[in-house]
Amino acid sequence: MSIDIYWRIGTHGDQPSLRRRVSSRGEWAPVAPGSLAPGVRDGRRDGYSYVEHMADVARASESSGFVGGLLPSFPFTGDPWATAAALARETTTYRFMIAYQPGFLHPVQAARMSATLQRATGGRVVYNIISGGGGPAQLWWGDRVDHDDRYARTSEFLDVLKGVWGGGPFDYEGRFYRVEGAGLPEPLARQPFPEIYFSGSSRAAIEAAGRHADYYLSWLEPFPDLAAKFAQVREHSAAIGRAPRFAVRIDVLARDTEEAAWDEIRRGWEHVDPSALSSPDGDSVGWLRSQSFVSWPVRHHRELEVSPNVWGGFHLLRGGPAFGLVGSYEQVAERLDELIGIGVDAFILAGVPHLEEAYRVGEEVLPLLKGSVHGRASGTAVRGAL
């Protein structure tokens, strides 16, 4: 058994720490003294671009032992396909997990793009398939397809993409896509098909994941609830003769001691807007599910610790999912081992700021995970650890 461990590369700038929810890296905020990538020297920009900074993060996480990096995709980010192409030459074995919504690409074009990138990188493309959480963000893309139909569209998209990849001629007629005689040319068709990490917590998402996922990807939740969700996916997948693996996306705040880690959270909490301390609205089933584990409103940051080291307030300190791990290096490694014990086969870890925390987590946490047999069978190889 092997465990793949990815890092996250911010495609929309970065914060200097969880204590300050402002963008200091990249041009997603006004460039001023104190900014990085680009920075300001003697009143002028220093010429160091954010793309160069992302390359630093990719190289840092590769050299720290991560198997690859997730490239997120939102209305407020750069494009992950173009970013992967730009960063591939900066790394050697590093995989690029490209997040995208199938509704905004035709599957034949997606197959051609992916196979071309596979050929250029030596097979280092991985898919993070997301079908969208609805609401204003979905309308930004011009997408008005209803929730369950978005997952039906995703299934059709992947049916066509896989069919075309085989070289064709491939015919398909569905609700959302129709192709006749499609197929990739031979040099592209023989490229390895990317592994699929499939996100979504609704019944429609779990059904689609059962058909297509190599890895069912979830945000972090309290461990018993996560195990129950995995059981649902296993049950549906088994009914159609498939057995997906499982992955979890986790923010990590790890320090030498538990006290030092919680002190970072406390200092960030001092800047939280009190109006945010109630259950937020959202259209994503996964988001609403994550908020159901917390009793709102909250008054103190430790009220969001739903189990040892599992904290549900990261979204208040940076954009993204709510739950992550807070504790000493040893405690975080122990929690990751526990997750492996309930069936997790891969992780996407993240920390703010991405560059410095890639080194910290790679050097201080991953070696502890590799050397431990707690919660998993001996002989487990951690692909992504030193």
Coordinates of C-alpha atoms in Angstrom, one line a residue:
M1 CA 0.0 0.0 0.0
S2 CA 1.3 3.5 -0.9
I3 CA 0.2 6.8 0.3
D4 CA 0.5 9.8 -2.1
I5 CA 0.9 13.2 -0.4
Y6 CA 0.3 16.3 -2.4
W7 CA 0.8 20.0 -1.5
R8 CA -1.3 22.9 -2.6
I9 CA 0.0 25.7 -4.8
G10 CA -2.0 28.9 -4.4
T11 CA -3.1 30.2 -7.8
H12 CA -4.4 33.5 -6.4
G13 CA -1.7 35.0 -4.3
D14 CA -0.9 34.2 -0.7
Q15 CA -1.1 35.6 2.8
P16 CA 2.0 36.2 5.0
S17 CA 0.4 34.1 7.7
L18 CA -2.9 33.0 9.2
R19 CA -2.6 36.0 11.5
R20 CA -3.2 38.4 8.6
R21 CA -5.9 37.7 6.0
V22 CA -4.5 40.0 3.3
S23 CA -2.7 39.1 0.1
S24 CA 1.0 40.0 0.3
R25 CA 2.2 37.7 -2.5
G26 CA 1.0 38.3 -6.1
E27 CA -1.1 41.1 -7.6
W28 CA -4.4 40.1 -6.1
A29 CA -4.0 43.1 -3.8
P30 CA -2.3 46.4 -4.6
V31 CA 1.4 46.1 -4.8
A32 CA 3.0 48.1 -2.0
P33 CA 6.1 48.1 0.2
G34 CA 6.0 44.7 1.9
S35 CA 4.5 42.9 -1.1
L36 CA 6.2 39.9 -2.6
A37 CA 6.1 38.5 -6.2
P38 CA 6.3 41.2 -7.3
G39 CA 7.9 43.3 -4.6
V40 CA 8.7 47.0 -4.5
R41 CA 12.3 48.3 -4.2
D42 CA 13.2 52.0 -4.3
G43 CA 9.6 52.8 -5.3
R44 CA 9.6 50.4 -8.3
R45 CA 8.5 46.8 -8.9
D46 CA 11.4 44.4 -8.6
G47 CA 10.4 42.3 -11.7
Y48 CA 9.9 39.1 -9.7
S49 CA 6.5 37.6 -10.9
Y50 CA 4.0 35.5 -9.1
V51 CA 4.5 32.7 -11.6
E52 CA 8.1 32.6 -10.4
H53 CA 6.9 32.5 -6.9
M54 CA 4.6 29.5 -7.7
A55 CA 7.6 27.8 -9.3
D56 CA 9.4 28.3 -5.9
V57 CA 6.5 26.6 -4.1
A58 CA 6.6 23.7 -6.6
R59 CA 10.3 23.3 -6.2
A60 CA 10.1 23.6 -2.4
S61 CA 7.4 21.0 -2.1
E62 CA 9.1 18.6 -4.5
S63 CA 12.4 18.8 -2.7
S64 CA 10.6 18.5 0.7
G65 CA 9.1 15.1 -0.4
F66 CA 5.6 15.9 -1.8
V67 CA 4.6 13.8 -4.8
G68 CA 2.9 16.7 -6.5
G69 CA 0.7 19.8 -6.1
L70 CA -2.9 20.8 -6.4
L71 CA -3.6 23.8 -8.7
P72 CA -7.0 25.2 -7.6
S73 CA -9.5 26.8 -9.9
F74 CA -12.0 29.5 -8.9
P75 CA -13.3 32.7 -10.5
F76 CA -10.6 34.6 -8.5
T77 CA -7.6 32.4 -9.5
G78 CA -5.3 32.0 -12.5
D79 CA -6.0 29.1 -14.9
P80 CA -4.6 25.8 -13.6
W81 CA -4.0 24.3 -17.1
A82 CA -1.7 27.2 -18.1
T83 CA -0.1 27.2 -14.7
A84 CA 0.7 23.5 -14.9
A85 CA 2.3 24.0 -18.3
A86 CA 4.4 26.9 -17.0
L87 CA 5.6 25.0 -13.9
A88 CA 6.3 21.7 -15.5
R89 CA 9.7 22.7 -16.7
E90 CA 10.6 23.9 -13.2
T91 CA 10.3 20.4 -11.7
T92 CA 11.3 16.8 -12.5
T93 CA 8.9 14.2 -11.1
Y94 CA 6.4 16.5 -9.6
R95 CA 2.7 15.8 -10.5
F96 CA 0.2 18.6 -11.3
M97 CA -3.3 18.0 -10.0
I98 CA -5.4 20.2 -12.2
A99 CA -8.7 21.3 -10.7
Y100 CA -11.4 22.0 -13.3
Q101 CA -15.2 21.9 -13.9
P102 CA -16.0 19.7 -16.9
G103 CA -18.9 21.9 -18.0
F104 CA -16.6 24.6 -19.2
L105 CA -14.5 22.5 -21.6
H106 CA -15.6 20.2 -24.4
P107 CA -14.4 16.6 -23.5
V108 CA -12.7 16.1 -26.8
Q109 CA -10.7 19.3 -26.4
A110 CA -10.0 18.3 -22.7
A111 CA -8.7 15.0 -23.9
R112 CA -6.4 16.7 -26.5
M113 CA -5.1 19.2 -23.9
S114 CA -4.5 16.6 -21.3
A115 CA -2.8 14.1 -23.5
T116 CA -0.6 16.9 -24.9
L117 CA 0.4 17.9 -21.4
Q118 CA 1.0 14.3 -20.5
R119 CA 3.3 13.9 -23.4
A120 CA 5.2 17.1 -22.6
T121 CA 5.6 16.2 -18.9
G122 CA 6.2 12.5 -19.0
G123 CA 2.8 11.6 -17.6
R124 CA 2.6 14.0 -14.6
V125 CA -1.0 15.2 -15.0
V126 CA -3.7 14.4 -12.4
Y127 CA -7.3 15.5 -12.5
N128 CA -9.3 17.1 -9.6
I129 CA -12.8 16.9 -11.1
I130 CA -15.2 19.4 -9.5
S131 CA -18.8 19.9 -10.6
G132 CA -19.4 23.2 -8.9
G133 CA -21.2 24.4 -5.7
G134 CA -23.8 26.5 -7.4
G135 CA -24.7 30.1 -6.4
P136 CA -23.0 33.2 -7.7
A137 CA -19.7 31.5 -8.4
Q138 CA -21.4 29.1 -10.8
L139 CA -23.1 32.0 -12.5
W140 CA -19.7 33.7 -13.0
W141 CA -19.0 30.8 -15.4
G142 CA -22.3 31.3 -17.1
D143 CA -23.5 28.0 -15.9
R144 CA -27.2 27.6 -14.9
V145 CA -27.3 23.8 -14.8
D146 CA -29.0 22.4 -11.7
H147 CA -27.0 20.7 -9.0
D148 CA -27.8 17.0 -9.8
D149 CA -27.6 17.7 -13.5
R150 CA -24.1 19.0 -13.1
Y151 CA -23.0 15.6 -11.8
A152 CA -24.9 13.9 -14.7
R153 CA -23.0 16.2 -17.1
T154 CA -19.7 15.4 -15.4
S155 CA -20.4 11.6 -15.9
E156 CA -21.1 12.1 -19.6
F157 CA -18.0 14.3 -19.9
L158 CA -15.8 11.6 -18.5
D159 CA -17.4 8.9 -20.6
V160 CA -16.6 10.9 -23.7
L161 CA -13.1 11.9 -22.6
K162 CA -12.2 8.3 -21.8
G163 CA -13.7 7.1 -25.1
V164 CA -11.9 9.6 -27.1
W165 CA -8.6 8.9 -25.4
G166 CA -8.7 5.3 -26.7
G167 CA -7.9 6.6 -30.2
G168 CA -11.4 6.2 -31.8
P169 CA -13.4 6.3 -33.8
F170 CA -15.7 7.0 -30.9
D171 CA -19.4 7.8 -31.1
Y172 CA -21.5 9.1 -28.2
E173 CA -24.9 10.6 -27.9
G174 CA -26.1 11.8 -24.5
R175 CA -28.1 14.6 -22.8
F176 CA -25.1 17.0 -22.8
Y177 CA -22.6 15.8 -25.4
R178 CA -22.7 14.2 -28.8
V179 CA -19.6 13.2 -30.8
E180 CA -19.1 11.1 -34.0
G181 CA -15.9 9.4 -35.0
A182 CA -13.9 11.2 -32.4
G183 CA -10.4 10.1 -31.2
L184 CA -6.9 11.3 -30.4
P185 CA -4.1 10.8 -32.9
E186 CA -1.8 7.9 -32.0
P187 CA 1.0 9.8 -30.2
L188 CA -1.5 11.3 -27.9
A189 CA -3.8 8.3 -27.5
R190 CA -0.9 6.2 -26.0
Q191 CA -0.3 8.7 -23.2
P192 CA -1.3 7.5 -19.7
F193 CA -4.8 8.5 -18.7
P194 CA -4.7 10.9 -15.7
E195 CA -5.7 9.6 -12.3
I196 CA -9.1 11.1 -11.3
Y197 CA -9.7 12.7 -7.9
F198 CA -13.4 13.3 -7.7
S199 CA -15.0 15.8 -5.3
G200 CA -18.6 16.1 -4.0
S201 CA -20.6 15.1 -0.9
S202 CA -24.2 14.9 -2.3
R203 CA -25.9 11.7 -3.3
A204 CA -25.5 12.6 -7.0
A205 CA -21.8 13.3 -6.4
I206 CA -21.2 10.0 -4.7
E207 CA -23.0 8.1 -7.5
A208 CA -20.8 9.8 -10.1
A209 CA -17.7 9.2 -8.1
G210 CA -18.6 5.5 -7.8
R211 CA -18.5 5.3 -11.6
H212 CA -15.4 7.4 -12.4
A213 CA -13.2 8.1 -9.4
D214 CA -9.8 6.6 -8.9
Y215 CA -9.8 8.6 -5.6
Y216 CA -12.9 10.0 -3.9
L217 CA -11.7 13.3 -2.5
S218 CA -13.3 14.9 0.6
W219 CA -12.6 17.9 2.8
L220 CA -11.6 17.0 6.3
E221 CA -14.4 16.2 8.7
P222 CA -14.7 14.6 12.1
F223 CA -13.2 11.2 11.6
P224 CA -16.3 9.1 12.3
D225 CA -18.3 11.2 9.8
L226 CA -15.6 10.9 7.2
A227 CA -15.5 7.1 7.7
A228 CA -19.3 6.9 7.2
K229 CA -19.0 8.9 4.0
F230 CA -16.3 6.6 2.7
A231 CA -18.6 3.6 3.5
Q232 CA -21.3 5.2 1.3
V233 CA -18.9 5.5 -1.6
R234 CA -17.7 2.0 -1.2
E235 CA -21.2 0.6 -1.1
H236 CA -22.2 2.4 -4.3
S237 CA -18.9 1.5 -6.1
A238 CA -19.1 -2.2 -5.1
A239 CA -22.6 -2.4 -6.7
I240 CA -21.1 -1.5 -10.1
G241 CA -17.9 -3.5 -9.6
R242 CA -15.5 -0.7 -8.7
A243 CA -13.3 0.0 -5.6
P244 CA -12.2 3.6 -5.4
R245 CA -9.5 4.8 -3.1
F246 CA -9.9 7.8 -0.8
A247 CA -8.2 11.2 -0.4
V248 CA -8.6 14.1 2.0
R249 CA -7.8 17.8 1.5
I250 CA -6.4 19.2 4.8
D251 CA -4.9 22.5 5.9
V252 CA -2.2 22.0 8.5
L253 CA -0.8 24.3 11.2
A254 CA 2.0 22.4 12.9
R255 CA 4.6 23.7 15.2
D256 CA 7.2 22.4 17.7
T257 CA 4.6 22.4 20.5
E258 CA 0.8 22.2 20.6
E259 CA 0.8 25.5 22.6
A260 CA 2.8 27.3 19.8
A261 CA 0.3 26.0 17.2
W262 CA -2.8 27.2 19.1
D263 CA -1.1 30.5 19.8
E264 CA -0.9 31.1 16.0
I265 CA -4.7 30.4 15.8
R266 CA -5.4 32.7 18.7
R267 CA -3.5 35.5 17.1
G268 CA -5.4 35.1 13.9
W269 CA -8.7 34.9 15.8
E270 CA -8.1 38.4 17.1
H271 CA -8.7 39.7 13.6
V272 CA -11.9 37.7 12.8
D273 CA -14.9 39.8 12.1
P274 CA -17.6 39.0 14.7
S275 CA -20.3 38.9 12.0
A276 CA -18.6 35.9 10.5
L277 CA -19.1 33.9 13.7
S278 CA -22.4 32.3 12.7
S279 CA -23.2 29.5 10.3
P280 CA -22.3 30.8 6.8
D281 CA -24.6 30.4 3.9
G282 CA -23.6 28.3 0.9
D283 CA -24.9 26.2 -2.0
S284 CA -22.3 23.3 -1.8
V285 CA -23.6 20.2 0.0
G286 CA -20.0 19.6 1.2
W287 CA -19.8 23.1 2.6
L288 CA -23.2 22.9 4.4
R289 CA -22.2 19.5 5.7
S290 CA -18.9 20.8 7.1
Q291 CA -20.8 23.6 8.9
S292 CA -23.2 21.1 10.5
F293 CA -20.4 19.7 12.7
V294 CA -20.2 23.1 14.6
S295 CA -22.7 24.6 17.0
W296 CA -23.1 28.2 15.9
P297 CA -22.6 30.9 17.0
V298 CA -19.1 30.5 18.6
R299 CA -17.3 32.9 20.9
H300 CA -13.9 31.4 21.3
H301 CA -11.5 29.7 18.8
R302 CA -11.2 26.5 20.8
E303 CA -15.0 26.0 20.5
L304 CA -14.3 25.0 16.9
E305 CA -12.1 22.1 17.9
V306 CA -14.5 19.2 17.3
S307 CA -12.0 16.5 18.3
P308 CA -8.3 16.5 19.3
N309 CA -6.4 18.7 16.9
V310 CA -9.3 18.9 14.4
W311 CA -10.3 22.6 14.1
G312 CA -13.2 24.0 12.1
G313 CA -12.3 27.6 11.7
F314 CA -9.7 27.8 9.0
H315 CA -12.2 29.4 6.6
L316 CA -12.3 32.4 9.0
L317 CA -8.5 33.0 8.6
R318 CA -8.1 32.2 4.9
G319 CA -10.3 31.3 2.0
G320 CA -11.1 27.6 1.6
P321 CA -12.6 24.7 3.6
A322 CA -13.3 25.0 7.3
F323 CA -11.5 22.0 8.8
G324 CA -7.8 21.3 9.3
L325 CA -5.3 20.0 11.8
V326 CA -3.7 22.1 14.5
G327 CA -1.0 20.8 16.9
S328 CA 2.6 19.8 17.3
Y329 CA 4.5 18.0 14.6
E330 CA 3.9 14.7 16.4
Q331 CA 0.2 15.3 16.9
V332 CA -0.4 16.2 13.3
A333 CA 1.5 13.1 12.1
E334 CA -0.6 10.9 14.5
R335 CA -3.9 12.4 13.2
L336 CA -2.7 11.7 9.6
D337 CA -1.9 8.1 10.6
E338 CA -5.4 7.8 12.1
L339 CA -6.9 8.9 8.8
I340 CA -4.8 6.3 7.0
G341 CA -6.3 3.8 9.5
I342 CA -9.9 4.6 8.4
G343 CA -9.0 4.2 4.8
V344 CA -7.4 7.3 3.4
D345 CA -5.0 6.5 0.6
A346 CA -3.8 10.1 -0.3
F347 CA -3.6 13.6 1.1
I348 CA -3.6 17.1 -0.2
L349 CA -2.0 19.2 2.5
A350 CA -1.7 22.9 2.6
G351 CA -0.4 25.7 4.8
V352 CA -0.1 29.5 4.9
P353 CA 2.2 30.8 3.5
H354 CA 2.5 28.0 1.0
L355 CA 6.3 28.4 0.4
E356 CA 7.5 28.3 4.0
E357 CA 5.0 25.8 5.2
A358 CA 5.9 23.4 2.4
Y359 CA 9.4 23.2 3.9
R360 CA 8.0 23.0 7.5
V361 CA 5.5 20.2 6.9
G362 CA 7.8 18.3 4.5
E363 CA 10.7 18.4 6.9
E364 CA 9.0 18.1 10.3
V365 CA 5.7 16.2 9.7
L366 CA 6.2 13.8 6.8
P367 CA 9.2 12.0 8.2
L368 CA 7.2 11.2 11.3
L369 CA 4.4 9.8 9.3
K370 CA 6.7 7.7 7.3
G371 CA 8.4 6.2 10.3
S372 CA 5.2 5.5 12.2
V373 CA 3.1 2.3 12.0
H374 CA 0.3 3.8 14.1
G375 CA -3.1 3.3 12.4
R376 CA -1.8 1.5 9.3
A377 CA -0.2 -1.8 8.4
S378 CA 3.5 -2.2 8.5
G379 CA 5.2 -2.0 5.1
T380 CA 3.1 1.0 4.0
A381 CA 5.1 3.2 1.7
V382 CA 4.5 6.9 1.8
R383 CA 5.0 8.3 -1.7
G384 CA 5.6 11.9 -0.9
A385 CA 7.7 11.5 2.3
L386 CA 11.4 11.7 2.5

